[in-house]
Amino acid sequence: MPELPEAETIVRGLRPAVIGQRIRRVEVLHEDVLREPKAAFARKLHDALVVAVGRRAKNVLLRLEDRRVLAVNLGMTGRLLPFSGAPDGAARPGHPAVRFRFESGGVLIFDDTRRFGTVECLTDAEWRERSERMGPEPLARSYTASRLHADLARSRAPVRSWLLDQRRIAGIGNIYANEALYLAGVHPRRPARSVTADEAARLHRSIRRVLRGAIRAGGTTIRDYRTAEGGVGEYVRRLLVYGRDAEPCARCGDLVRRLVFGNRSAFYCPTCQPYGARSPRPADGRSTSERAASGPSAGAKGAMRGRGGRA
DNA sequence: AGTGTATCCTGCAGGC
DNA sequence: TGCCTGCAGGATACAC
């Protein structure tokens, strides 16, 4: 999906288009992105005024009157596309799921090819309960390296799986987890609690650096993600390991490898991210799930189709 | 507590 | 050309 930087980019682009707009009508074209019957959902939103737009983790939040929240989780392929009136040719909705029609004549479309995304209208209390179940925001001032280290110490999960767990840290997905681990020199399969204080400090820095850099670049477009203005995310050109199976590491020239665990691909450089000081990779990792460096995966190559060159 | 697997869904690339 | 397989930025639920 859209991870934290993509959600943040959408939020920034959406603000001028939707703040101050009053929803006149809601049209649900695919009910499976809702968590309640469409009639009830549409009734809640009738005549609601959008007062602010924000983000929590990977969720885009349209704040309404009465402290209610329209919470949008973009899933893998969700997009929020505002149109002021006449359709311009930027990013045409190919799979509209929900259309919000404003009093002004403008329209906001939640478009989602795979429909893994969700759109919910929550009360202040419902939203707060939801938010409390999510981990800390990695870009918050209060999120320190020592906090990260202390939290990592409580889990035996592989550190890449740990970073993807929204209850532990919010907003990180597979792309930025892999990039941050690469920059920190930490093998993705290392048990979270084996990460030392020094490594946690490096990881803390690299997480922030990657997320901030991606926000500045407008996110990462592999295929479906678009900014609210319909543009692509340029961070795709700065990716150092994600999707680069069998390509040379930018730092040492060794070949980037792909591992599969936790049902997701992990990309790493075996030289820059040794599993341990003594054994360069998990003792049993190679025979089970590690792919030969000479066999780039069809899926990873396919996912990276059409992107630009290395930065 | 973790892992592997399956589920929701569509589109696309690669192999044959 | 077509058919089949596997993969994809996410989240969750299940059995082991």
Short mmCIF file of C-alpha atoms (C1' of nucleotides) in Angstrom, two decimals:
data_model
loop_
_atom_site.label_atom_id
_atom_site.label_comp_id
_atom_site.label_asym_id
_atom_site.label_seq_id
_atom_site.Cartn_x
_atom_site.Cartn_y
_atom_site.Cartn_z
CA MET A 1 0.00 0.00 0.00
CA PRO A 2 0.47 3.40 0.32
CA GLU A 3 2.57 3.55 3.46
CA LEU A 4 3.05 6.55 5.76
CA PRO A 5 4.74 8.85 3.18
CA GLU A 6 2.08 8.14 0.57
CA ALA A 7 -0.74 8.78 3.06
CA GLU A 8 0.99 12.00 4.15
CA THR A 9 1.40 13.14 0.54
CA ILE A 10 -2.27 12.47 -0.17
CA VAL A 11 -3.28 14.37 2.97
CA ARG A 12 -1.30 17.44 1.91
CA GLY A 13 -2.73 17.36 -1.58
CA LEU A 14 -6.26 16.82 -0.36
CA ARG A 15 -6.39 19.76 2.06
CA PRO A 16 -7.06 22.55 -0.42
CA ALA A 17 -9.61 20.42 -2.25
CA VAL A 18 -11.79 19.22 0.64
CA ILE A 19 -11.44 21.46 3.71
CA GLY A 20 -14.59 23.50 4.08
CA GLN A 21 -16.53 21.28 1.71
CA ARG A 22 -19.92 19.93 2.74
CA ILE A 23 -20.88 16.44 1.66
CA ARG A 24 -24.24 16.44 -0.06
CA ARG A 25 -24.42 12.87 -1.26
CA VAL A 26 -22.50 9.62 -0.90
CA GLU A 27 -22.62 7.01 -3.63
CA VAL A 28 -21.34 3.57 -2.73
CA LEU A 29 -20.41 1.56 -5.80
CA HIS A 30 -18.63 -1.27 -3.96
CA GLU A 31 -19.99 -1.97 -0.53
CA ASP A 32 -17.10 -4.23 0.43
CA VAL A 33 -14.88 -1.24 1.25
CA LEU A 34 -17.32 -0.36 4.05
CA ARG A 35 -17.80 -2.03 7.40
CA GLU A 36 -21.47 -1.33 7.67
CA PRO A 37 -24.44 -1.31 5.29
CA LYS A 38 -24.13 1.44 2.73
CA ALA A 39 -27.40 3.10 3.67
CA ALA A 40 -26.23 3.59 7.26
CA PHE A 41 -22.85 4.87 6.08
CA ALA A 42 -24.38 7.34 3.65
CA ARG A 43 -26.86 8.58 6.24
CA LYS A 44 -24.07 9.37 8.72
CA LEU A 45 -22.27 11.49 6.18
CA HIS A 46 -25.19 13.37 4.73
CA ASP A 47 -24.59 17.13 5.10
CA ALA A 48 -21.32 16.58 7.00
CA LEU A 49 -18.77 19.39 6.79
CA VAL A 50 -15.06 18.53 6.35
CA VAL A 51 -13.15 20.70 8.82
CA ALA A 52 -9.63 19.26 8.60
CA VAL A 53 -7.53 16.55 6.97
CA GLY A 54 -4.93 14.55 8.84
CA ARG A 55 -3.08 11.27 9.01
CA ARG A 56 -2.48 8.52 11.53
CA ALA A 57 -0.20 5.64 10.53
CA LYS A 58 -1.25 4.83 6.95
CA ASN A 59 -4.75 6.21 7.38
CA VAL A 60 -6.06 9.39 5.79
CA LEU A 61 -8.47 11.16 8.15
CA LEU A 62 -11.14 13.60 7.06
CA ARG A 63 -12.23 15.32 10.25
CA LEU A 64 -15.87 16.27 10.26
CA GLU A 65 -18.12 18.41 12.39
CA ASP A 66 -19.00 16.93 15.80
CA ARG A 67 -15.43 15.54 16.06
CA ARG A 68 -16.37 12.64 13.85
CA VAL A 69 -13.78 11.10 11.56
CA LEU A 70 -13.98 9.68 8.07
CA ALA A 71 -11.09 7.22 8.23
CA VAL A 72 -9.67 5.89 4.97
CA ASN A 73 -7.27 2.98 4.88
CA LEU A 74 -5.93 2.74 1.35
CA GLY A 75 -5.08 -0.95 1.43
CA MET A 76 -2.84 -1.96 -1.47
CA THR A 77 -4.37 0.01 -4.32
CA GLY A 78 -6.62 2.67 -2.79
CA ARG A 79 -6.53 6.27 -4.03
CA LEU A 80 -8.36 9.45 -3.05
CA LEU A 81 -8.97 11.56 -6.12
CA PRO A 82 -10.58 14.99 -5.83
CA PHE A 83 -12.25 16.63 -8.82
CA SER A 84 -13.42 20.20 -8.71
CA GLY A 85 -15.92 19.93 -11.50
CA ALA A 86 -15.03 19.22 -15.07
CA PRO A 87 -12.99 16.03 -15.14
CA ASP A 88 -9.38 16.78 -16.00
CA GLY A 89 -7.23 14.02 -17.39
CA ALA A 90 -4.84 13.52 -14.48
CA ALA A 91 -5.64 10.21 -12.79
CA ARG A 92 -8.86 8.71 -14.05
CA PRO A 93 -10.63 6.54 -11.54
CA GLY A 94 -10.60 3.07 -13.00
CA HIS A 95 -12.32 1.35 -10.07
CA PRO A 96 -14.40 3.87 -8.14
CA ALA A 97 -15.74 2.38 -4.91
CA VAL A 98 -17.21 5.44 -3.15
CA ARG A 99 -18.08 8.89 -4.52
CA PHE A 100 -18.50 11.82 -2.14
CA ARG A 101 -20.39 14.65 -3.81
CA PHE A 102 -19.95 18.09 -2.28
CA GLU A 103 -22.41 20.94 -2.17
CA SER A 104 -19.96 23.00 -4.23
CA GLY A 105 -20.20 20.59 -7.14
CA GLY A 106 -16.80 19.03 -6.40
CA VAL A 107 -16.36 15.30 -6.02
CA LEU A 108 -13.98 13.12 -4.00
CA ILE A 109 -13.59 9.58 -5.30
CA PHE A 110 -12.23 6.66 -3.34
CA ASP A 111 -10.88 4.44 -6.08
CA ASP A 112 -9.56 0.98 -5.22
CA THR A 113 -8.77 -1.74 -7.75
CA ARG A 114 -8.38 -4.58 -5.28
CA ARG A 115 -10.78 -3.23 -2.67
CA PHE A 116 -8.57 -4.13 0.29
CA GLY A 117 -9.04 -0.56 1.46
CA THR A 118 -11.70 0.57 3.92
CA VAL A 119 -13.71 3.73 4.45
CA GLU A 120 -15.33 4.22 7.84
CA CYS A 121 -17.24 7.00 9.54
CA LEU A 122 -16.35 6.90 13.24
CA THR A 123 -17.23 8.89 16.32
CA ASP A 124 -14.46 10.62 18.22
CA ALA A 125 -14.53 7.83 20.83
CA GLU A 126 -14.46 5.05 18.23
CA TRP A 127 -11.54 6.65 16.45
CA ARG A 128 -9.57 7.20 19.62
CA GLU A 129 -9.99 3.59 20.62
CA ARG A 130 -8.73 2.55 17.19
CA SER A 131 -5.80 4.91 17.34
CA GLU A 132 -4.78 3.71 20.78
CA ARG A 133 -4.27 0.23 19.39
CA MET A 134 -1.68 1.56 16.94
CA GLY A 135 1.97 2.02 17.79
CA PRO A 136 3.77 5.35 18.01
CA GLU A 137 4.31 7.61 15.01
CA PRO A 138 7.95 7.20 13.98
CA LEU A 139 8.28 10.86 12.99
CA ALA A 140 6.96 12.18 16.29
CA ARG A 141 9.47 14.16 18.35
CA SER A 142 8.68 11.95 21.31
CA TYR A 143 9.71 8.78 19.45
CA THR A 144 13.31 8.25 20.48
CA ALA A 145 15.97 5.71 19.61
CA SER A 146 15.88 4.42 23.17
CA ARG A 147 12.14 3.88 22.92
CA LEU A 148 12.68 1.90 19.71
CA HIS A 149 15.41 -0.15 21.34
CA ALA A 150 13.30 -0.89 24.43
CA ASP A 151 10.31 -1.93 22.29
CA LEU A 152 12.44 -4.14 20.03
CA ALA A 153 13.84 -5.85 23.11
CA ARG A 154 10.41 -7.24 23.95
CA SER A 155 10.02 -9.31 20.78
CA ARG A 156 11.61 -12.32 19.19
CA ALA A 157 9.98 -11.63 15.81
CA PRO A 158 12.25 -10.93 12.84
CA VAL A 159 12.94 -7.19 12.83
CA ARG A 160 11.37 -6.74 9.37
CA SER A 161 8.14 -8.38 10.62
CA TRP A 162 8.33 -6.22 13.73
CA LEU A 163 8.53 -3.04 11.65
CA LEU A 164 5.44 -4.06 9.67
CA ASP A 165 3.37 -4.64 12.82
CA GLN A 166 1.22 -1.53 13.16
CA ARG A 167 0.68 -2.18 16.88
CA ARG A 168 4.41 -1.74 17.48
CA ILE A 169 5.25 1.14 15.18
CA ALA A 170 2.79 2.93 12.94
CA GLY A 171 2.94 3.60 9.23
CA ILE A 172 5.83 1.46 8.01
CA GLY A 173 5.16 -0.99 5.18
CA ASN A 174 7.30 -3.41 3.24
CA ILE A 175 9.11 -0.89 1.03
CA TYR A 176 10.34 1.44 3.78
CA ALA A 177 11.00 -1.38 6.25
CA ASN A 178 13.45 -2.90 3.77
CA GLU A 179 15.04 0.42 2.88
CA ALA A 180 15.50 1.46 6.52
CA LEU A 181 17.04 -1.90 7.47
CA TYR A 182 19.46 -1.60 4.56
CA LEU A 183 20.57 1.88 5.57
CA ALA A 184 20.99 0.74 9.16
CA GLY A 185 22.96 -2.36 8.12
CA VAL A 186 20.59 -4.72 9.92
CA HIS A 187 19.59 -8.07 8.42
CA PRO A 188 15.79 -8.23 8.00
CA ARG A 189 15.53 -11.59 9.68
CA ARG A 190 17.41 -10.71 12.85
CA PRO A 191 15.30 -11.23 15.96
CA ALA A 192 14.05 -7.83 17.10
CA ARG A 193 15.49 -8.31 20.57
CA SER A 194 18.95 -9.04 19.17
CA VAL A 195 19.20 -5.48 17.81
CA THR A 196 21.78 -3.64 19.90
CA ALA A 197 21.46 -0.08 21.21
CA ASP A 198 23.85 1.15 18.51
CA GLU A 199 21.93 -0.65 15.80
CA ALA A 200 18.63 0.65 17.17
CA ALA A 201 20.03 4.17 17.03
CA ARG A 202 21.04 3.64 13.40
CA LEU A 203 17.67 2.10 12.60
CA HIS A 204 15.85 4.97 14.27
CA ARG A 205 17.81 7.44 12.14
CA SER A 206 17.33 5.48 8.94
CA ILE A 207 13.58 5.04 9.49
CA ARG A 208 13.18 8.78 9.86
CA ARG A 209 15.49 9.55 6.99
CA VAL A 210 13.67 7.18 4.62
CA LEU A 211 10.19 8.34 5.62
CA ARG A 212 11.09 12.04 5.44
CA GLY A 213 12.89 11.57 2.12
CA ALA A 214 9.89 9.72 0.71
CA ILE A 215 7.49 12.44 1.87
CA ARG A 216 9.68 15.04 0.17
CA ALA A 217 9.61 12.96 -3.02
CA GLY A 218 5.84 12.60 -2.89
CA GLY A 219 5.95 8.90 -2.01
CA THR A 220 6.82 5.84 -4.06
CA THR A 221 4.81 4.80 -7.10
CA ILE A 222 5.27 1.17 -8.08
CA ARG A 223 2.02 0.85 -9.94
CA ASP A 224 -1.21 2.21 -8.51
CA TYR A 225 -0.31 4.90 -6.02
CA ARG A 226 -1.02 8.47 -7.12
CA THR A 227 -0.85 11.77 -5.25
CA ALA A 228 -4.11 13.69 -4.76
CA GLU A 229 -3.07 15.73 -7.80
CA GLY A 230 -2.72 12.57 -9.86
CA GLY A 231 1.09 12.60 -9.96
CA VAL A 232 3.48 9.73 -9.31
CA GLY A 233 5.73 9.32 -6.27
CA GLU A 234 9.35 9.96 -7.20
CA TYR A 235 10.95 8.06 -4.34
CA VAL A 236 10.84 4.95 -6.51
CA ARG A 237 14.08 6.23 -8.14
CA ARG A 238 15.81 6.35 -4.76
CA LEU A 239 15.02 2.81 -3.66
CA LEU A 240 18.27 1.02 -2.87
CA VAL A 241 17.16 -2.56 -2.26
CA TYR A 242 13.39 -2.89 -2.60
CA GLY A 243 12.65 -4.69 -5.88
CA ARG A 244 16.35 -4.87 -6.74
CA ASP A 245 16.83 -8.61 -6.39
CA ALA A 246 20.08 -9.70 -8.11
CA GLU A 247 21.19 -6.12 -8.78
CA PRO A 248 24.46 -4.80 -7.33
CA CYS A 249 24.34 -3.08 -3.95
CA ALA A 250 24.98 0.66 -4.39
CA ARG A 251 27.44 0.62 -1.51
CA CYS A 252 29.52 -2.54 -1.92
CA GLY A 253 28.61 -4.08 -5.27
CA ASP A 254 27.54 -7.42 -3.81
CA LEU A 255 24.24 -8.67 -5.22
CA VAL A 256 21.00 -7.75 -3.48
CA ARG A 257 19.01 -10.80 -2.43
CA ARG A 258 15.38 -11.57 -1.92
CA LEU A 259 14.14 -13.63 1.00
CA VAL A 260 10.56 -14.64 1.63
CA PHE A 261 9.24 -14.87 5.17
CA GLY A 262 6.10 -13.76 6.89
CA ASN A 263 4.49 -14.04 3.46
CA ARG A 264 6.38 -10.99 2.18
CA SER A 265 9.52 -10.45 0.16
CA ALA A 266 12.52 -9.00 1.99
CA PHE A 267 15.37 -7.41 0.05
CA TYR A 268 18.81 -6.97 1.56
CA CYS A 269 22.52 -6.88 0.86
CA PRO A 270 24.25 -9.89 2.43
CA THR A 271 27.50 -7.94 2.85
CA CYS A 272 26.11 -4.70 4.27
CA GLN A 273 23.51 -6.50 6.37
CA PRO A 274 25.19 -9.62 7.75
CA TYR A 275 22.93 -11.80 9.88
CA GLY A 276 25.57 -12.06 12.56
CA ALA A 277 29.27 -11.43 13.06
CA ARG A 278 30.04 -15.11 12.60
CA SER A 279 27.41 -16.49 10.27
CA PRO A 280 26.50 -14.21 7.38
CA ARG A 281 22.96 -15.58 7.23
CA PRO A 282 20.56 -17.69 9.25
CA ALA A 283 21.88 -21.20 9.63
CA ASP A 284 18.89 -22.72 7.89
CA GLY A 285 17.76 -19.77 5.84
CA ARG A 286 19.40 -20.67 2.56
CA SER A 287 17.94 -24.09 2.02
CA THR A 288 14.33 -23.11 2.70
CA SER A 289 13.44 -19.75 1.37
CA GLU A 290 16.43 -17.92 0.02
CA ARG A 291 16.44 -17.58 -3.73
CA ALA A 292 19.56 -17.87 -5.82
CA ALA A 293 20.98 -14.47 -6.68
CA SER A 294 21.03 -15.46 -10.34
CA GLY A 295 17.27 -15.91 -10.52
CA PRO A 296 15.49 -12.58 -10.25
CA SER A 297 11.88 -13.03 -9.27
CA ALA A 298 9.22 -12.45 -11.86
CA GLY A 299 7.04 -10.74 -9.31
CA ALA A 300 9.62 -8.30 -8.09
CA LYS A 301 10.68 -7.43 -11.62
CA GLY A 302 7.09 -7.06 -12.64
CA ALA A 303 6.31 -4.84 -9.69
CA MET A 304 9.13 -2.52 -10.63
CA ARG A 305 8.14 -2.22 -14.27
CA GLY A 306 8.51 1.20 -15.76
CA ARG A 307 10.42 2.90 -13.02
CA GLY A 308 13.30 5.25 -13.55
CA GLY A 309 16.97 4.65 -13.02
CA ARG A 310 18.92 4.70 -9.83
CA ALA A 311 19.34 8.07 -8.17
"C1'" DA B 1 4.81 -15.53 21.21
"C1'" DG B 2 5.82 -16.67 16.40
"C1'" DT B 3 5.16 -18.74 11.97
"C1'" DG B 4 2.87 -20.49 8.12
"C1'" DT B 5 -1.24 -20.32 5.64
"C1'" DA B 6 -5.39 -18.54 3.91
"C1'" DT B 7 -8.57 -14.76 2.89
"C1'" DC B 8 -10.36 -10.54 0.78
"C1'" DC B 9 -9.68 -8.78 -4.90
"C1'" DT B 10 -7.80 -7.41 -9.63
"C1'" DG B 11 -4.07 -6.87 -12.92
"C1'" DC B 12 -0.01 -7.91 -14.92
"C1'" DA B 13 4.26 -10.34 -16.46
"C1'" DG B 14 6.45 -14.44 -17.56
"C1'" DG B 15 6.60 -19.21 -19.13
"C1'" DC B 16 4.98 -22.41 -22.27
"C1'" DT C 1 -2.59 -15.52 -29.31
"C1'" DG C 2 -4.12 -17.82 -25.00
"C1'" DC C 3 -3.88 -20.18 -20.73
"C1'" DC C 4 -1.74 -20.85 -16.34
"C1'" DT C 5 0.97 -19.46 -12.36
"C1'" DG C 6 2.75 -16.37 -9.19
"C1'" DC C 7 3.35 -11.94 -7.47
"C1'" DA C 8 1.93 -7.14 -5.66
"C1'" DG C 9 2.46 -1.08 -1.29
"C1'" DG C 10 -2.19 -4.31 3.60
"C1'" DA C 11 -4.63 -6.38 7.37
"C1'" DT C 12 -6.67 -10.12 9.72
"C1'" DA C 13 -7.88 -14.75 11.34
"C1'" DC C 14 -6.69 -19.42 11.96
"C1'" DA C 15 -4.18 -23.66 13.48
"C1'" DC C 16 0.08 -25.29 15.12
#
